[in-house]
Amino acid sequence: GHENFYHGYMLGLFVNFLTGEYIVKSNREGGTGRFDIMIESIDRKLGIIVEFKVAKENEDLNQKAQEGKKQIVDKEYYKELELDKVEKILTYAIAFRDKVCKVI
């Protein structure tokens, strides 16, 4: 669906710009579910988890992004980074609708 399009687009951007200093993982098991994208610096100083949500016409982008943030916590997507002893872990949820997005 639409989430696959946004996921593929964002993954392409991350992989192209971060090659060399970061490992980019996509749609892998993490915690008790599957995270969308995980980025880990090779020196283990920084880890980033990104969750995507697609909002329908009548859905609030901010609320949809909040759902993504909650999913990261509820499903413990950060566990792999903790096991890798990553120093700083950041989490982002991005809600898309057509050409508009909300990042939290």
Short mmCIF file of C-alpha atoms in Angstrom, two decimals, residues 11-93:
data_model
loop_
_atom_site.label_atom_id
_atom_site.label_comp_id
_atom_site.label_asym_id
_atom_site.label_seq_id
_atom_site.Cartn_x
_atom_site.Cartn_y
_atom_site.Cartn_z
CA LEU A 11 14.89 4.03 2.89
CA GLY A 12 16.47 5.04 -0.42
CA LEU A 13 17.29 8.48 0.94
CA PHE A 14 18.81 7.13 4.15
CA VAL A 15 20.87 4.46 2.42
CA ASN A 16 22.25 6.88 -0.19
CA PHE A 17 23.22 9.60 2.27
CA LEU A 18 24.40 7.51 5.22
CA THR A 19 26.51 4.80 3.58
CA GLY A 20 29.87 4.34 5.25
CA GLU A 21 29.30 5.76 8.73
CA TYR A 22 25.93 4.16 9.45
CA ILE A 23 24.23 0.80 9.15
CA VAL A 24 20.65 1.10 7.88
CA LYS A 25 18.26 -1.76 8.62
CA SER A 26 14.71 -2.04 7.33
CA ASN A 27 11.63 -4.05 8.30
CA ARG A 28 13.53 -6.32 10.67
CA GLU A 29 12.40 -8.01 13.84
CA GLY A 30 12.95 -5.71 16.79
CA GLY A 31 11.56 -6.08 20.29
CA THR A 32 8.11 -7.64 19.87
CA GLY A 33 7.42 -6.47 16.31
CA ARG A 34 8.94 -5.15 13.10
CA PHE A 35 10.41 -1.66 13.04
CA ASP A 36 10.28 0.31 9.78
CA ILE A 37 13.83 1.70 9.71
CA MET A 38 16.73 1.55 12.16
CA ILE A 39 19.92 3.53 11.68
CA GLU A 40 23.00 2.79 13.77
CA SER A 41 26.31 4.61 13.60
CA ILE A 42 29.25 2.27 13.17
CA ASP A 43 30.90 3.79 16.27
CA ARG A 44 27.72 3.00 18.28
CA LYS A 45 27.34 6.61 19.45
CA LEU A 46 23.91 7.07 17.83
CA GLY A 47 20.92 4.90 16.99
CA ILE A 48 17.73 6.11 15.34
CA ILE A 49 14.41 4.32 14.95
CA VAL A 50 11.90 5.64 12.42
CA GLU A 51 8.28 4.47 12.24
CA PHE A 52 6.00 5.42 9.35
CA LYS A 53 2.25 5.88 9.45
CA VAL A 54 -0.07 6.78 6.59
CA ALA A 55 -3.08 8.92 7.48
CA LYS A 56 -6.37 8.77 5.61
CA GLU A 57 -8.13 11.98 4.53
CA ASN A 58 -10.11 12.27 7.76
CA GLU A 59 -7.27 11.33 10.14
CA ASP A 60 -5.19 13.84 12.09
CA LEU A 61 -1.50 13.74 11.11
CA ASN A 62 -0.31 14.59 14.61
CA GLN A 63 -2.42 11.82 16.16
CA LYS A 64 -1.18 9.34 13.56
CA ALA A 65 2.44 10.28 14.32
CA GLN A 66 1.74 9.85 18.05
CA GLU A 67 0.51 6.32 17.27
CA GLY A 68 3.86 5.63 15.64
CA LYS A 69 5.78 6.90 18.68
CA LYS A 70 3.63 4.74 20.97
CA GLN A 71 4.24 1.70 18.76
CA ILE A 72 8.02 2.16 19.06
CA VAL A 73 7.74 2.11 22.86
CA ASP A 74 5.04 -0.58 23.16
CA LYS A 75 6.88 -2.99 20.87
CA GLU A 76 10.33 -2.09 22.27
CA TYR A 77 11.96 -1.50 18.87
CA TYR A 78 14.93 0.10 20.65
CA LYS A 79 15.99 -3.20 22.31
CA GLU A 80 18.45 -4.15 19.55
CA LEU A 81 20.21 -0.80 19.91
CA GLU A 82 20.38 -1.23 23.69
CA LEU A 83 21.88 -4.71 23.23
CA ASP A 84 24.47 -3.18 20.86
CA LYS A 85 25.31 -0.71 23.67
CA VAL A 86 24.44 2.32 21.53
CA GLU A 87 25.05 5.51 23.56
CA LYS A 88 22.18 7.69 22.35
CA ILE A 89 18.89 6.42 20.92
CA LEU A 90 16.47 8.75 19.11
CA THR A 91 13.00 7.78 17.94
CA TYR A 92 10.92 9.44 15.24
CA ALA A 93 7.47 8.78 13.90
#
